[in-house]
């Protein structure tokens, strides 16, 4: 399944009007047809995406997600996400909110807005569909890094990732009130 991940990601990012050469191992150009037979490059890409997802999940399992800062511009990303995607269900994502032509048209300006603020804003990143579960083949979808940040920052602030936080032995889990800010839910 990882053999065609790079080509699929190129197509998904291109649909958002984004190029993926900046954060890809080996510097993939915007012409994905040049790489569709390079299984080693695709495997490196898939491994980098998977490593990022494993690292993030370990992070929200060991650090209180409500206190986590993913970027230096989390507040701005969160405000823009609430403004542009008010009412989008984030605890359990609907693929249609990310992958339909209409959804891609809505996400495109949001992604471009963060181009100069977020390093590798367009790098392919896995996001969990159901925030109450870990990463698994049936619970992950490939998105641009800025989409991942927007969704996960909102999930952290709304308390949807708190179920994964496991304090170290001898520590007690802090009581984290649900964030009642208006916006994406």
Coordinates of N, CA and C in Angstrom, one line a residue:
X1 N 0.8 -1.2 0.0 CA 0.0 0.0 0.0 C 0.8 1.3 0.0
X2 N 2.1 1.1 0.5 CA 2.9 2.3 0.5 C 3.6 2.6 -0.8
X3 N 3.5 1.7 -1.8 CA 4.1 1.8 -3.1 C 3.6 3.1 -3.8
X4 N 2.3 3.3 -3.7 CA 1.7 4.4 -4.5 C 1.4 5.6 -3.6
X5 N 1.9 5.6 -2.4 CA 1.6 6.7 -1.4 C 2.1 8.1 -1.9
X6 N 3.3 8.1 -2.5 CA 3.9 9.4 -2.9 C 3.1 10.0 -4.1
X7 N 2.7 9.1 -5.0 CA 1.9 9.6 -6.1 C 0.5 10.1 -5.7
X8 N -0.1 9.3 -4.8 CA -1.4 9.7 -4.2 C -1.3 11.0 -3.5
X9 N -0.2 11.2 -2.7 CA -0.1 12.4 -1.9 C 0.2 13.6 -2.9
X10 N 1.0 13.4 -3.9 CA 1.2 14.5 -4.9 C -0.1 14.9 -5.5
X11 N -1.0 14.0 -5.8 CA -2.3 14.3 -6.4 C -3.2 15.0 -5.4
X12 N -3.2 14.6 -4.1 CA -4.0 15.2 -3.1 C -3.5 16.7 -2.9
X13 N -2.2 16.8 -2.7 CA -1.7 18.2 -2.5 C -1.9 19.1 -3.7
X14 N -1.7 18.5 -4.9 CA -1.9 19.3 -6.1 C -3.4 19.8 -6.2
X15 N -4.3 19.0 -5.7 CA -5.7 19.4 -5.7 C -6.0 20.5 -4.8
X16 N -5.1 20.6 -3.8 CA -5.2 21.8 -2.9 C -4.4 23.0 -3.4
X17 N -3.8 22.8 -4.5 CA -3.0 23.9 -5.1 C -1.6 24.0 -4.4
X18 N -1.2 22.9 -3.8 CA 0.1 22.9 -3.1 C 1.1 22.1 -3.8
X19 N 2.4 22.4 -3.6 CA 3.5 21.6 -4.1 C 4.1 20.9 -2.9
X20 N 4.7 19.7 -3.1 CA 5.2 19.0 -2.0 C 6.7 18.9 -2.0
X21 N 7.4 19.6 -2.8 CA 8.9 19.4 -2.9 C 9.6 19.8 -1.6
X22 N 9.1 20.7 -0.8 CA 9.9 21.3 0.3 C 10.1 20.3 1.4
X23 N 9.2 19.4 1.7 CA 9.5 18.5 2.9 C 9.6 17.1 2.6
X24 N 9.9 16.7 1.4 CA 9.9 15.3 1.0 C 11.3 14.8 0.9
X25 N 11.6 13.6 1.5 CA 12.9 13.0 1.4 C 13.4 13.0 -0.1
X26 N 14.5 13.5 -0.3 CA 15.0 13.4 -1.7 C 14.5 14.5 -2.6
X27 N 13.6 15.4 -2.1 CA 13.1 16.5 -2.9 C 12.3 16.1 -4.1
X28 N 11.2 15.6 -3.9 CA 10.3 15.2 -5.1 C 9.8 16.5 -5.8
X29 N 9.8 16.4 -7.1 CA 9.3 17.6 -7.8 C 7.8 17.5 -7.9
X30 N 7.2 18.5 -8.5 CA 5.7 18.5 -8.6 C 5.2 17.5 -9.7
X31 N 6.1 16.9 -10.4 CA 5.7 15.9 -11.4 C 5.8 14.5 -10.9
X32 N 4.8 14.1 -10.3 CA 4.8 12.8 -9.6 C 5.1 11.6 -10.5
X33 N 4.8 11.8 -11.8 CA 5.0 10.7 -12.7 C 6.4 10.3 -12.8
X34 N 7.3 11.2 -12.5 CA 8.8 10.9 -12.5 C 9.1 9.9 -11.4
X35 N 8.3 9.7 -10.4 CA 8.7 8.9 -9.3 C 7.8 7.7 -9.0
X36 N 6.8 7.5 -9.9 CA 5.8 6.4 -9.5 C 6.5 5.0 -9.5
X37 N 7.6 4.8 -10.1 CA 8.3 3.5 -10.0 C 9.4 3.5 -9.0
X38 N 9.6 4.5 -8.3 CA 10.7 4.6 -7.3 C 10.1 4.1 -6.0
X39 N 10.1 2.8 -5.8 CA 9.5 2.2 -4.6 C 10.3 2.6 -3.3
X40 N 11.6 2.8 -3.4 CA 12.5 3.2 -2.3 C 12.1 4.6 -1.8
X41 N 11.9 5.5 -2.7 CA 11.5 6.9 -2.4 C 10.1 6.9 -1.7
X42 N 9.2 6.2 -2.3 CA 7.8 6.1 -1.7 C 7.9 5.5 -0.3
X43 N 8.7 4.5 -0.1 CA 8.8 3.9 1.2 C 9.4 4.8 2.2
X44 N 10.4 5.6 1.8 CA 11.0 6.6 2.7 C 9.9 7.7 3.0
X45 N 9.1 8.1 2.1 CA 8.0 9.0 2.3 C 7.0 8.5 3.3
X46 N 6.6 7.2 3.1 CA 5.6 6.6 4.0 C 6.2 6.5 5.4
X47 N 7.5 6.1 5.4 CA 8.1 5.9 6.7 C 8.2 7.3 7.5
X48 N 8.5 8.3 6.8 CA 8.5 9.6 7.4 C 7.2 10.1 7.9
X49 N 6.1 9.8 7.2 CA 4.8 10.1 7.6 C 4.4 9.3 8.8
X50 N 4.7 8.0 8.8 CA 4.4 7.1 9.9 C 5.2 7.5 11.2
X51 N 6.5 7.8 11.0 CA 7.3 8.3 12.1 C 6.7 9.5 12.8
X52 N 6.2 10.5 12.0 CA 5.6 11.7 12.5 C 4.4 11.3 13.3
X53 N 3.5 10.4 12.8 CA 2.3 10.0 13.5 C 2.6 9.3 14.8
X54 N 3.6 8.4 14.8 CA 4.0 7.7 16.0 C 4.5 8.7 17.1
X55 N 5.3 9.6 16.6 CA 5.9 10.6 17.5 C 4.8 11.5 18.1
X56 N 3.9 11.9 17.3 CA 2.8 12.8 17.8 C 1.9 12.0 18.8
X57 N 1.6 10.7 18.5 CA 0.7 10.0 19.4 C 1.5 9.7 20.7
X58 N 2.8 9.5 20.7 CA 3.5 9.3 22.0 C 3.5 10.6 22.8
X59 N 3.5 11.7 22.1 CA 3.5 13.1 22.7 C 2.2 13.3 23.4
X60 N 1.1 13.1 22.7 CA -0.2 13.3 23.4 C -0.5 12.2 24.5
X61 N 0.2 11.1 24.4 CA 0.0 10.1 25.5 C 0.9 10.4 26.7
X62 N 1.9 11.3 26.6 CA 2.8 11.5 27.7 C 2.7 13.0 28.2
X63 N 2.2 13.9 27.5 CA 2.0 15.3 27.9 C 0.6 15.6 27.8
X64 N 0.1 16.4 28.8 CA -1.3 16.8 28.8 C -1.6 17.6 27.4
X65 N -2.4 17.0 26.6 CA -2.7 17.6 25.3 C -3.2 19.0 25.3
X66 N -3.9 19.4 26.4 CA -4.5 20.7 26.5 C -3.4 21.8 26.7
X67 N -2.2 21.4 27.1 CA -1.1 22.3 27.3 C -0.1 22.3 26.2
X68 N -0.3 21.5 25.2 CA 0.6 21.3 24.1 C 0.6 22.4 23.1
X69 N 1.8 22.8 22.7 CA 1.9 23.8 21.6 C 2.6 23.1 20.4
X70 N 1.9 23.0 19.3 CA 2.5 22.3 18.1 C 3.3 23.2 17.2
X71 N 3.0 24.5 17.2 CA 3.8 25.5 16.4 C 3.8 26.8 17.3
X72 N 4.6 27.7 16.8 CA 4.7 29.0 17.4 C 3.5 29.9 17.1
X73 N 2.6 29.4 16.1 CA 1.5 30.2 15.7 C 0.2 29.4 16.0
X74 N 0.1 28.6 17.0 CA -1.0 27.8 17.3 C -2.3 28.6 17.4
X75 N -2.2 29.8 18.1 CA -3.4 30.6 18.4 C -3.9 31.1 17.1
X76 N -3.1 31.6 16.2 CA -3.5 32.1 14.9 C -4.2 30.9 14.1
X77 N -3.5 29.8 14.0 CA -4.1 28.6 13.3 C -5.5 28.3 13.8
X78 N -5.6 28.3 15.2 CA -6.9 27.9 15.8 C -7.9 28.9 15.5
X79 N -7.6 30.2 15.6 CA -8.6 31.3 15.2 C -9.1 31.2 13.8
X80 N -8.1 31.0 12.9 CA -8.5 30.9 11.5 C -9.3 29.6 11.2
X81 N -8.9 28.5 11.8 CA -9.7 27.3 11.7 C -11.1 27.4 12.2
X82 N -11.3 28.0 13.4 CA -12.6 28.2 13.9 C -13.5 29.1 12.9
X83 N -12.8 30.1 12.4 CA -13.5 31.1 11.5 C -13.9 30.4 10.2
X84 N -13.0 29.7 9.6 CA -13.2 29.1 8.2 C -14.0 27.8 8.3
X85 N -13.9 27.0 9.4 CA -14.5 25.7 9.4 C -15.4 25.6 10.6
X86 N -16.1 26.6 11.0 CA -17.0 26.6 12.1 C -18.1 25.5 11.9
X87 N -18.2 24.7 12.9 CA -19.1 23.6 12.9 C -18.6 22.3 12.4
X88 N -17.4 22.3 11.9 CA -16.8 21.1 11.4 C -16.6 20.1 12.6
X89 N -17.1 18.9 12.4 CA -16.9 17.9 13.5 C -15.5 17.4 13.5
X90 N -14.8 17.6 14.6 CA -13.4 17.2 14.7 C -13.1 16.0 15.6
X91 N -14.0 15.6 16.4 CA -13.8 14.4 17.2 C -13.7 13.2 16.4
X92 N -14.6 13.0 15.4 CA -14.6 12.0 14.4 C -14.7 12.7 13.1
X93 N -13.6 12.7 12.3 CA -13.6 13.4 11.0 C -14.5 12.7 10.0
X94 N -15.1 13.5 9.2 CA -15.8 12.9 8.0 C -14.8 13.2 6.8
X95 N -14.4 12.1 6.1 CA -13.5 12.3 5.0 C -14.0 13.3 4.0
X96 N -15.3 13.4 3.8 CA -15.8 14.4 2.9 C -15.5 15.8 3.3
X97 N -15.2 16.1 4.5 CA -14.8 17.5 5.0 C -13.4 17.8 4.5
X98 N -12.7 16.8 4.0 CA -11.3 16.9 3.6 C -11.0 16.6 2.2
X99 N -11.8 15.7 1.6 CA -11.4 15.1 0.3 C -12.3 15.4 -0.9
X100 N -13.5 15.9 -0.7 CA -14.3 16.2 -1.8 C -13.8 17.4 -2.5
X101 N -14.2 17.6 -3.8 CA -13.8 18.8 -4.5 C -14.2 20.1 -3.8
X102 N -15.4 20.1 -3.2 CA -15.8 21.3 -2.5 C -15.0 21.5 -1.2
X103 N -14.6 20.4 -0.5 CA -13.8 20.6 0.7 C -12.4 21.1 0.3
X104 N -11.9 20.5 -0.8 CA -10.5 21.0 -1.2 C -10.5 22.5 -1.6
X105 N -11.6 22.9 -2.2 CA -11.7 24.3 -2.5 C -11.8 25.2 -1.3
X106 N -12.4 24.7 -0.2 CA -12.5 25.4 1.1 C -11.1 25.4 1.8
X107 N -10.4 24.3 1.7 CA -9.1 24.2 2.4 C -8.0 25.0 1.7
X108 N -8.1 25.1 0.4 CA -7.0 25.7 -0.4 C -6.5 27.0 0.2
X109 N -7.4 28.0 0.3 CA -7.0 29.3 0.8 C -6.5 29.2 2.3
X110 N -7.1 28.4 3.1 CA -6.6 28.2 4.4 C -5.1 27.7 4.5
X111 N -4.8 26.7 3.6 CA -3.5 26.2 3.5 C -2.5 27.3 3.1
X112 N -2.9 28.0 2.0 CA -2.0 29.0 1.4 C -1.7 30.1 2.4
X113 N -2.7 30.5 3.3 CA -2.6 31.5 4.3 C -1.4 31.2 5.2
X114 N -1.1 30.0 5.5 CA -0.1 29.6 6.4 C 1.2 29.2 5.8
X115 N 1.4 29.4 4.5 CA 2.6 29.0 3.7 C 3.8 29.6 4.3
X116 N 3.8 30.9 4.7 CA 5.1 31.5 5.2 C 5.2 31.4 6.7
X117 N 4.2 30.9 7.4 CA 4.2 30.8 8.8 C 4.6 29.4 9.4
X118 N 4.3 28.4 8.6 CA 4.4 27.0 9.1 C 5.4 26.3 8.2
X119 N 6.5 25.8 8.8 CA 7.5 25.1 8.0 C 6.8 23.8 7.6
X120 N 7.1 23.4 6.3 CA 6.6 22.2 5.7 C 5.0 22.2 5.8
X121 N 4.4 23.3 5.6 CA 2.9 23.4 5.8 C 2.2 22.5 4.8
X122 N 2.8 22.1 3.7 CA 2.2 21.2 2.8 C 2.7 19.8 2.7
X123 N 3.5 19.5 3.7 CA 4.1 18.1 3.7 C 2.9 17.1 4.1
X124 N 2.9 16.0 3.4 CA 1.9 15.0 3.7 C 2.0 14.4 5.1
X125 N 0.9 14.4 5.8 CA 0.9 14.0 7.2 C -0.4 13.2 7.5
X126 N -0.3 12.2 8.3 CA -1.4 11.4 8.7 C -2.2 12.0 9.8
X127 N -3.5 12.1 9.7 CA -4.3 12.5 10.8 C -5.3 11.4 11.1
X128 N -5.6 11.2 12.4 CA -6.6 10.2 12.8 C -8.0 10.6 12.5
X129 N -8.8 9.7 12.0 CA -10.2 10.1 11.7 C -11.0 10.2 13.0
X130 N -10.8 9.2 13.9 CA -11.5 9.2 15.2 C -10.5 9.5 16.2
X131 N -10.6 10.7 16.9 CA -9.7 11.1 17.9 C -9.6 10.2 19.1
X132 N -10.6 9.4 19.3 CA -10.5 8.5 20.5 C -9.7 7.3 20.3
X133 N -9.2 7.1 19.1 CA -8.4 5.9 18.7 C -7.0 6.3 18.3
X134 N -6.1 5.4 18.3 CA -4.8 5.6 17.9 C -4.7 5.5 16.4
X135 N -3.5 5.6 15.9 CA -3.2 5.5 14.4 C -3.3 4.1 14.0
X136 N -4.1 3.8 13.0 CA -4.2 2.5 12.4 C -4.6 2.7 10.9
X137 N -4.4 1.7 10.1 CA -4.7 1.8 8.7 C -6.1 2.3 8.4
X138 N -7.1 1.8 9.2 CA -8.5 2.2 9.0 C -8.9 3.5 9.8
X139 N -7.9 4.1 10.4 CA -8.2 5.3 11.2 C -7.2 6.5 10.9
X140 N -6.7 6.5 9.7 CA -5.8 7.6 9.3 C -6.1 8.0 7.9
X141 N -5.9 9.2 7.6 CA -6.0 9.8 6.3 C -4.9 10.8 6.0
X142 N -4.4 10.8 4.8 CA -3.3 11.7 4.5 C -3.8 13.1 4.2
X143 N -3.2 14.1 4.8 CA -3.6 15.5 4.7 C -2.3 16.3 4.6
X144 N -2.5 17.6 4.3 CA -1.3 18.5 4.3 C -1.1 18.8 5.8
X145 N 0.2 19.1 6.1 CA 0.6 19.3 7.5 C -0.2 20.4 8.2
X146 N -0.6 21.5 7.5 CA -1.3 22.6 8.1 C -2.7 22.1 8.4
X147 N -3.3 21.2 7.7 CA -4.6 20.6 8.0 C -4.5 19.8 9.3
X148 N -3.4 19.0 9.4 CA -3.1 18.2 10.6 C -3.1 19.2 11.8
X149 N -2.2 20.2 11.7 CA -2.1 21.2 12.8 C -3.4 21.8 13.2
X150 N -4.2 22.2 12.2 CA -5.5 22.9 12.5 C -6.4 21.9 13.3
X151 N -6.5 20.7 12.8 CA -7.4 19.7 13.4 C -6.9 19.3 14.8
X152 N -5.6 19.0 14.9 CA -5.1 18.5 16.2 C -5.0 19.7 17.2
X153 N -4.7 20.9 16.8 CA -4.7 22.0 17.8 C -6.1 22.1 18.3
X154 N -7.1 22.1 17.5 CA -8.5 22.2 17.9 C -8.9 21.0 18.8
X155 N -8.5 19.8 18.4 CA -8.8 18.6 19.3 C -8.1 18.8 20.7
X156 N -6.9 19.2 20.7 CA -6.2 19.4 22.0 C -6.9 20.4 22.8
X157 N -7.3 21.5 22.2 CA -8.0 22.6 23.0 C -9.4 22.2 23.4
X158 N -10.0 21.4 22.7 CA -11.4 21.0 23.0 C -11.4 19.7 23.9
X159 N -10.2 19.2 24.2 CA -10.2 18.0 25.1 C -10.4 16.6 24.5
X160 N -10.4 16.6 23.1 CA -10.7 15.3 22.5 C -9.5 14.3 22.6
X161 N -8.3 14.8 22.8 CA -7.1 14.0 22.9 C -6.8 13.6 24.3
X162 N -7.5 14.1 25.3 CA -7.2 13.9 26.7 C -7.3 12.4 27.0
X163 N -8.1 11.6 26.3 CA -8.3 10.2 26.6 C -7.0 9.4 26.4
X164 N -6.0 10.0 25.7 CA -4.8 9.3 25.4 C -3.7 9.6 26.4
X165 N -3.9 10.7 27.2 CA -2.9 11.1 28.2 C -2.8 10.2 29.3
X166 N -1.6 9.6 29.5 CA -1.3 8.7 30.6 C -0.1 9.3 31.4
X167 N -0.4 9.9 32.6 CA 0.7 10.5 33.4 C 1.6 9.4 33.8
X168 N 2.9 9.8 34.1 CA 3.9 8.9 34.6 C 3.4 8.3 36.0
X169 N 3.9 7.1 36.3 CA 3.7 6.5 37.6 C 4.1 7.5 38.7
X170 N 3.2 7.7 39.7 CA 3.4 8.6 40.8 C 2.8 10.0 40.5
X171 N 2.5 10.3 39.3 CA 1.8 11.5 39.0 C 0.3 11.3 38.9
X172 N -0.4 12.3 39.1 CA -1.9 12.2 39.0 C -2.3 13.0 37.8
X173 N -3.2 12.5 37.0 CA -3.7 13.3 35.8 C -4.4 14.5 36.3
X174 N -4.1 15.6 35.8 CA -4.8 16.9 36.1 C -6.2 16.9 35.6
X175 N -7.1 17.5 36.3 CA -8.4 17.6 35.8 C -8.4 18.7 34.8
X176 N -8.7 18.3 33.6 CA -8.7 19.3 32.5 C -10.1 19.6 32.1
X177 N -10.6 20.8 32.3 CA -11.9 21.1 31.9 C -12.0 21.2 30.4
X178 N -13.1 20.8 29.8 CA -13.3 20.9 28.4 C -13.3 22.3 28.0
X179 N -12.6 22.6 26.9 CA -12.5 24.0 26.4 C -13.9 24.3 25.7
X180 N -14.5 25.3 26.2 CA -15.9 25.6 25.6 C -15.8 26.7 24.6
X181 N -14.7 27.0 24.0 CA -14.6 28.0 23.0 C -15.5 27.6 21.8
X182 N -16.1 28.6 21.3 CA -17.0 28.4 20.1 C -16.1 28.1 18.9
X183 N -16.7 27.4 17.9 CA -15.9 27.1 16.7 C -16.1 25.7 16.4
X184 N -15.1 25.1 15.7 CA -15.1 23.7 15.3 C -15.3 22.9 16.5
X185 N -16.1 21.8 16.3 CA -16.4 21.0 17.5 C -16.0 19.6 17.3

